[in-house]
Amino acid sequence: MPKSDEEWKKKLDPKQYHVLREKGTEMPFTGKFLHNREKGTYTCAGCGAELFSSETKFDSGTGWPSFYESKNAKNVELKKDNAYLMSRTEVLCKKCGGHLGHVFDDGPAPTGKRFCMNSCALEFRSGNKSAGSNNSQKSHKYR
Ligand code: FE
């Protein structure tokens, strides 16, 4: 069932709420996952859906964690976004509707895509384990 704004405010910290629910953008070079090179899975900080694998993460030089492919196309929704006089494609979590970032066409092979993500919209689970529905267990924090 969709959560109300009040429920989201209880679940998320203010920065996560701003990005996920108000389509904010974190400052470049500030995100906790920018330099993370551990193997594992990036999940939605809102609902735990599996979004990206460490195997598709690359250093884009933009200051935001970047991936050339989503882990499961069924878990992300792409939407035209013409805010701020730019024509961009917004990336949302399909399960909870949270704003994750944008996707651009200047990424590396094999896809040519660059999923430009906000660290605070993501959580990280190290290792190759697949997701349970264990949202109560907090992923470990990087700072
Ligand atoms: Fe989500």
PDB file of C-alpha atoms and ligand atoms in Angstrom:
ATOM      1  CA  MET A   1       0.000   0.000   0.000  1.00  0.00           C
ATOM      2  CA  PRO A   2       1.399   3.452  -0.821  1.00  0.00           C
ATOM      3  CA  LYS A   3       2.791   5.321   2.145  1.00  0.00           C
ATOM      4  CA  SER A   4       1.639   8.829   3.062  1.00  0.00           C
ATOM      5  CA  ASP A   5       4.139  11.694   3.207  1.00  0.00           C
ATOM      6  CA  GLU A   6       3.986  11.493   6.990  1.00  0.00           C
ATOM      7  CA  GLU A   7       4.896   7.809   6.939  1.00  0.00           C
ATOM      8  CA  TRP A   8       7.790   8.463   4.570  1.00  0.00           C
ATOM      9  CA  LYS A   9       9.062  11.228   6.846  1.00  0.00           C
ATOM     10  CA  LYS A  10       9.155   8.757   9.708  1.00  0.00           C
ATOM     11  CA  LYS A  11      10.949   6.111   7.700  1.00  0.00           C
ATOM     12  CA  LEU A  12      13.537   8.252   5.889  1.00  0.00           C
ATOM     13  CA  ASP A  13      16.058  10.773   7.120  1.00  0.00           C
ATOM     14  CA  PRO A  14      15.558  14.339   5.811  1.00  0.00           C
ATOM     15  CA  LYS A  15      18.093  13.999   3.002  1.00  0.00           C
ATOM     16  CA  GLN A  16      16.619  10.705   1.831  1.00  0.00           C
ATOM     17  CA  TYR A  17      13.134  12.176   1.994  1.00  0.00           C
ATOM     18  CA  HIS A  18      14.186  15.160  -0.090  1.00  0.00           C
ATOM     19  CA  VAL A  19      15.722  12.992  -2.826  1.00  0.00           C
ATOM     20  CA  LEU A  20      13.313  10.057  -2.879  1.00  0.00           C
ATOM     21  CA  ARG A  21      10.025  11.872  -2.291  1.00  0.00           C
ATOM     22  CA  GLU A  22      10.759  15.411  -3.520  1.00  0.00           C
ATOM     23  CA  LYS A  23      13.050  14.522  -6.442  1.00  0.00           C
ATOM     24  CA  GLY A  24      16.025  16.273  -4.892  1.00  0.00           C
ATOM     25  CA  THR A  25      19.646  15.815  -5.872  1.00  0.00           C
ATOM     26  CA  GLU A  26      22.467  15.341  -3.394  1.00  0.00           C
ATOM     27  CA  MET A  27      25.582  17.476  -3.780  1.00  0.00           C
ATOM     28  CA  PRO A  28      28.130  15.855  -6.092  1.00  0.00           C
ATOM     29  CA  PHE A  29      31.129  14.149  -4.460  1.00  0.00           C
ATOM     30  CA  THR A  30      29.289  13.892  -1.140  1.00  0.00           C
ATOM     31  CA  GLY A  31      27.463  10.577  -1.447  1.00  0.00           C
ATOM     32  CA  LYS A  32      28.425   7.615   0.700  1.00  0.00           C
ATOM     33  CA  PHE A  33      28.603   5.156  -2.207  1.00  0.00           C
ATOM     34  CA  LEU A  34      30.617   7.212  -4.680  1.00  0.00           C
ATOM     35  CA  HIS A  35      33.852   5.355  -3.983  1.00  0.00           C
ATOM     36  CA  ASN A  36      32.397   2.082  -2.778  1.00  0.00           C
ATOM     37  CA  ARG A  37      34.111  -0.776  -4.623  1.00  0.00           C
ATOM     38  CA  GLU A  38      32.734  -3.638  -2.581  1.00  0.00           C
ATOM     39  CA  LYS A  39      30.897  -6.394  -4.382  1.00  0.00           C
ATOM     40  CA  GLY A  40      27.216  -6.442  -3.669  1.00  0.00           C
ATOM     41  CA  THR A  41      23.773  -5.150  -4.463  1.00  0.00           C
ATOM     42  CA  TYR A  42      22.401  -1.630  -4.247  1.00  0.00           C
ATOM     43  CA  THR A  43      18.822  -1.530  -3.055  1.00  0.00           C
ATOM     44  CA  CYS A  44      16.182   1.184  -2.759  1.00  0.00           C
ATOM     45  CA  ALA A  45      16.504   3.103   0.530  1.00  0.00           C
ATOM     46  CA  GLY A  46      12.739   3.491   0.476  1.00  0.00           C
ATOM     47  CA  CYS A  47      11.579  -0.072   0.036  1.00  0.00           C
ATOM     48  CA  GLY A  48      14.534  -2.444  -0.360  1.00  0.00           C
ATOM     49  CA  ALA A  49      13.952  -3.357  -4.011  1.00  0.00           C
ATOM     50  CA  GLU A  50      17.112  -4.583  -5.750  1.00  0.00           C
ATOM     51  CA  LEU A  51      18.253  -1.883  -8.174  1.00  0.00           C
ATOM     52  CA  PHE A  52      21.912  -2.150  -9.159  1.00  0.00           C
ATOM     53  CA  SER A  53      24.777  -4.609  -8.971  1.00  0.00           C
ATOM     54  CA  SER A  54      28.318  -3.556  -8.079  1.00  0.00           C
ATOM     55  CA  GLU A  55      29.350  -5.299 -11.299  1.00  0.00           C
ATOM     56  CA  THR A  56      27.844  -2.519 -13.424  1.00  0.00           C
ATOM     57  CA  LYS A  57      29.190   0.359 -11.313  1.00  0.00           C
ATOM     58  CA  PHE A  58      31.787   2.594 -12.931  1.00  0.00           C
ATOM     59  CA  ASP A  59      33.618   5.812 -12.184  1.00  0.00           C
ATOM     60  CA  SER A  60      31.890   8.456 -14.295  1.00  0.00           C
ATOM     61  CA  GLY A  61      33.821  11.378 -12.825  1.00  0.00           C
ATOM     62  CA  THR A  62      30.537  13.215 -12.251  1.00  0.00           C
ATOM     63  CA  GLY A  63      30.532  12.947  -8.470  1.00  0.00           C
ATOM     64  CA  TRP A  64      27.553  10.619  -8.290  1.00  0.00           C
ATOM     65  CA  PRO A  65      27.606   6.815  -8.165  1.00  0.00           C
ATOM     66  CA  SER A  66      27.074   5.594 -11.720  1.00  0.00           C
ATOM     67  CA  PHE A  67      25.978   2.317 -13.253  1.00  0.00           C
ATOM     68  CA  TYR A  68      25.726   1.258 -16.871  1.00  0.00           C
ATOM     69  CA  GLU A  69      22.745  -1.008 -16.282  1.00  0.00           C
ATOM     70  CA  SER A  70      20.044  -1.683 -13.722  1.00  0.00           C
ATOM     71  CA  LYS A  71      20.082  -5.031 -11.988  1.00  0.00           C
ATOM     72  CA  ASN A  72      16.541  -5.774 -13.002  1.00  0.00           C
ATOM     73  CA  ALA A  73      14.738  -3.590 -15.528  1.00  0.00           C
ATOM     74  CA  LYS A  74      11.448  -4.550 -13.892  1.00  0.00           C
ATOM     75  CA  ASN A  75      12.448  -2.711 -10.725  1.00  0.00           C
ATOM     76  CA  VAL A  76      13.128   0.672 -12.296  1.00  0.00           C
ATOM     77  CA  GLU A  77      10.809   3.022 -14.072  1.00  0.00           C
ATOM     78  CA  LEU A  78      12.049   5.551 -16.617  1.00  0.00           C
ATOM     79  CA  LYS A  79      10.150   8.759 -17.108  1.00  0.00           C
ATOM     80  CA  LYS A  80      10.663  11.869 -19.236  1.00  0.00           C
ATOM     81  CA  ASP A  81      11.626  14.807 -17.077  1.00  0.00           C
ATOM     82  CA  ASN A  82      11.671  18.344 -18.474  1.00  0.00           C
ATOM     83  CA  ALA A  83      12.312  20.132 -15.182  1.00  0.00           C
ATOM     84  CA  TYR A  84      14.900  22.927 -15.028  1.00  0.00           C
ATOM     85  CA  LEU A  85      14.751  23.492 -18.798  1.00  0.00           C
ATOM     86  CA  MET A  86      16.530  20.198 -19.456  1.00  0.00           C
ATOM     87  CA  SER A  87      15.211  17.166 -21.210  1.00  0.00           C
ATOM     88  CA  ARG A  88      16.271  14.249 -19.070  1.00  0.00           C
ATOM     89  CA  THR A  89      15.083  10.779 -18.219  1.00  0.00           C
ATOM     90  CA  GLU A  90      14.219  10.312 -14.584  1.00  0.00           C
ATOM     91  CA  VAL A  91      14.847   6.962 -12.879  1.00  0.00           C
ATOM     92  CA  LEU A  92      12.362   5.874 -10.240  1.00  0.00           C
ATOM     93  CA  CYS A  93      11.950   2.788  -8.092  1.00  0.00           C
ATOM     94  CA  LYS A  94       9.038   0.956  -9.602  1.00  0.00           C
ATOM     95  CA  LYS A  95       7.966  -0.541  -6.305  1.00  0.00           C
ATOM     96  CA  CYS A  96       7.736   2.553  -4.097  1.00  0.00           C
ATOM     97  CA  GLY A  97       7.881   5.345  -6.695  1.00  0.00           C
ATOM     98  CA  GLY A  98      10.953   6.898  -5.089  1.00  0.00           C
ATOM     99  CA  HIS A  99      13.124   9.203  -7.203  1.00  0.00           C
ATOM    100  CA  LEU A 100      16.597   7.691  -7.626  1.00  0.00           C
ATOM    101  CA  GLY A 101      18.325   9.905 -10.195  1.00  0.00           C
ATOM    102  CA  HIS A 102      18.544  10.173 -13.979  1.00  0.00           C
ATOM    103  CA  VAL A 103      19.824   8.086 -16.865  1.00  0.00           C
ATOM    104  CA  PHE A 104      21.901   9.497 -19.729  1.00  0.00           C
ATOM    105  CA  ASP A 105      23.152   8.148 -23.041  1.00  0.00           C
ATOM    106  CA  ASP A 106      26.845   8.807 -22.441  1.00  0.00           C
ATOM    107  CA  GLY A 107      27.751   5.676 -20.482  1.00  0.00           C
ATOM    108  CA  PRO A 108      30.305   2.991 -21.307  1.00  0.00           C
ATOM    109  CA  ALA A 109      29.873  -0.255 -23.241  1.00  0.00           C
ATOM    110  CA  PRO A 110      28.050  -2.543 -23.360  1.00  0.00           C
ATOM    111  CA  THR A 111      24.904  -0.444 -22.825  1.00  0.00           C
ATOM    112  CA  GLY A 112      26.059   3.139 -23.445  1.00  0.00           C
ATOM    113  CA  LYS A 113      23.884   4.168 -20.509  1.00  0.00           C
ATOM    114  CA  ARG A 114      24.853   6.109 -17.417  1.00  0.00           C
ATOM    115  CA  PHE A 115      22.495   5.691 -14.495  1.00  0.00           C
ATOM    116  CA  CYS A 116      23.440   8.689 -12.367  1.00  0.00           C
ATOM    117  CA  MET A 117      22.239   7.896  -8.868  1.00  0.00           C
ATOM    118  CA  ASN A 118      21.951   9.614  -5.524  1.00  0.00           C
ATOM    119  CA  SER A 119      23.799   7.634  -2.846  1.00  0.00           C
ATOM    120  CA  CYS A 120      21.226   8.527  -0.233  1.00  0.00           C
ATOM    121  CA  ALA A 121      18.451   6.956  -2.306  1.00  0.00           C
ATOM    122  CA  LEU A 122      20.304   3.651  -2.094  1.00  0.00           C
ATOM    123  CA  GLU A 123      21.380   1.147   0.479  1.00  0.00           C
ATOM    124  CA  PHE A 124      24.074  -1.447  -0.028  1.00  0.00           C
ATOM    125  CA  ARG A 125      24.170  -5.128   0.776  1.00  0.00           C
ATOM    126  CA  SER A 126      27.600  -6.644   0.376  1.00  0.00           C
ATOM    127  CA  GLY A 127      28.125 -10.123  -1.025  1.00  0.00           C
ATOM    128  CA  ASN A 128      26.098 -12.121  -3.476  1.00  0.00           C
ATOM    129  CA  LYS A 129      23.162 -12.941  -1.271  1.00  0.00           C
ATOM    130  CA  SER A 130      19.785 -12.304  -2.799  1.00  0.00           C
ATOM    131  CA  ALA A 131      17.179 -10.146  -1.143  1.00  0.00           C
ATOM    132  CA  GLY A 132      14.833 -11.363   1.489  1.00  0.00           C
ATOM    133  CA  SER A 133      12.041  -9.055   2.526  1.00  0.00           C
ATOM    134  CA  ASN A 134      14.131  -7.979   5.449  1.00  0.00           C
ATOM    135  CA  ASN A 135      13.528  -4.263   5.539  1.00  0.00           C
ATOM    136  CA  SER A 136      13.832  -4.019   9.295  1.00  0.00           C
ATOM    137  CA  GLN A 137      17.510  -4.926   9.158  1.00  0.00           C
ATOM    138  CA  LYS A 138      19.373  -1.717   8.464  1.00  0.00           C
ATOM    139  CA  SER A 139      22.109  -1.989   5.869  1.00  0.00           C
ATOM    140  CA  HIS A 140      25.409  -0.839   7.172  1.00  0.00           C
ATOM    141  CA  LYS A 141      26.156   2.819   6.944  1.00  0.00           C
ATOM    142  CA  TYR A 142      29.239   4.212   5.302  1.00  0.00           C
ATOM    143  CA  ARG A 143      29.495   7.257   7.493  1.00  0.00           C
TER     144      ARG A 143
HETATM  145 FE    FE B   1      11.710   1.649  -3.653  1.00  0.00          FE
END
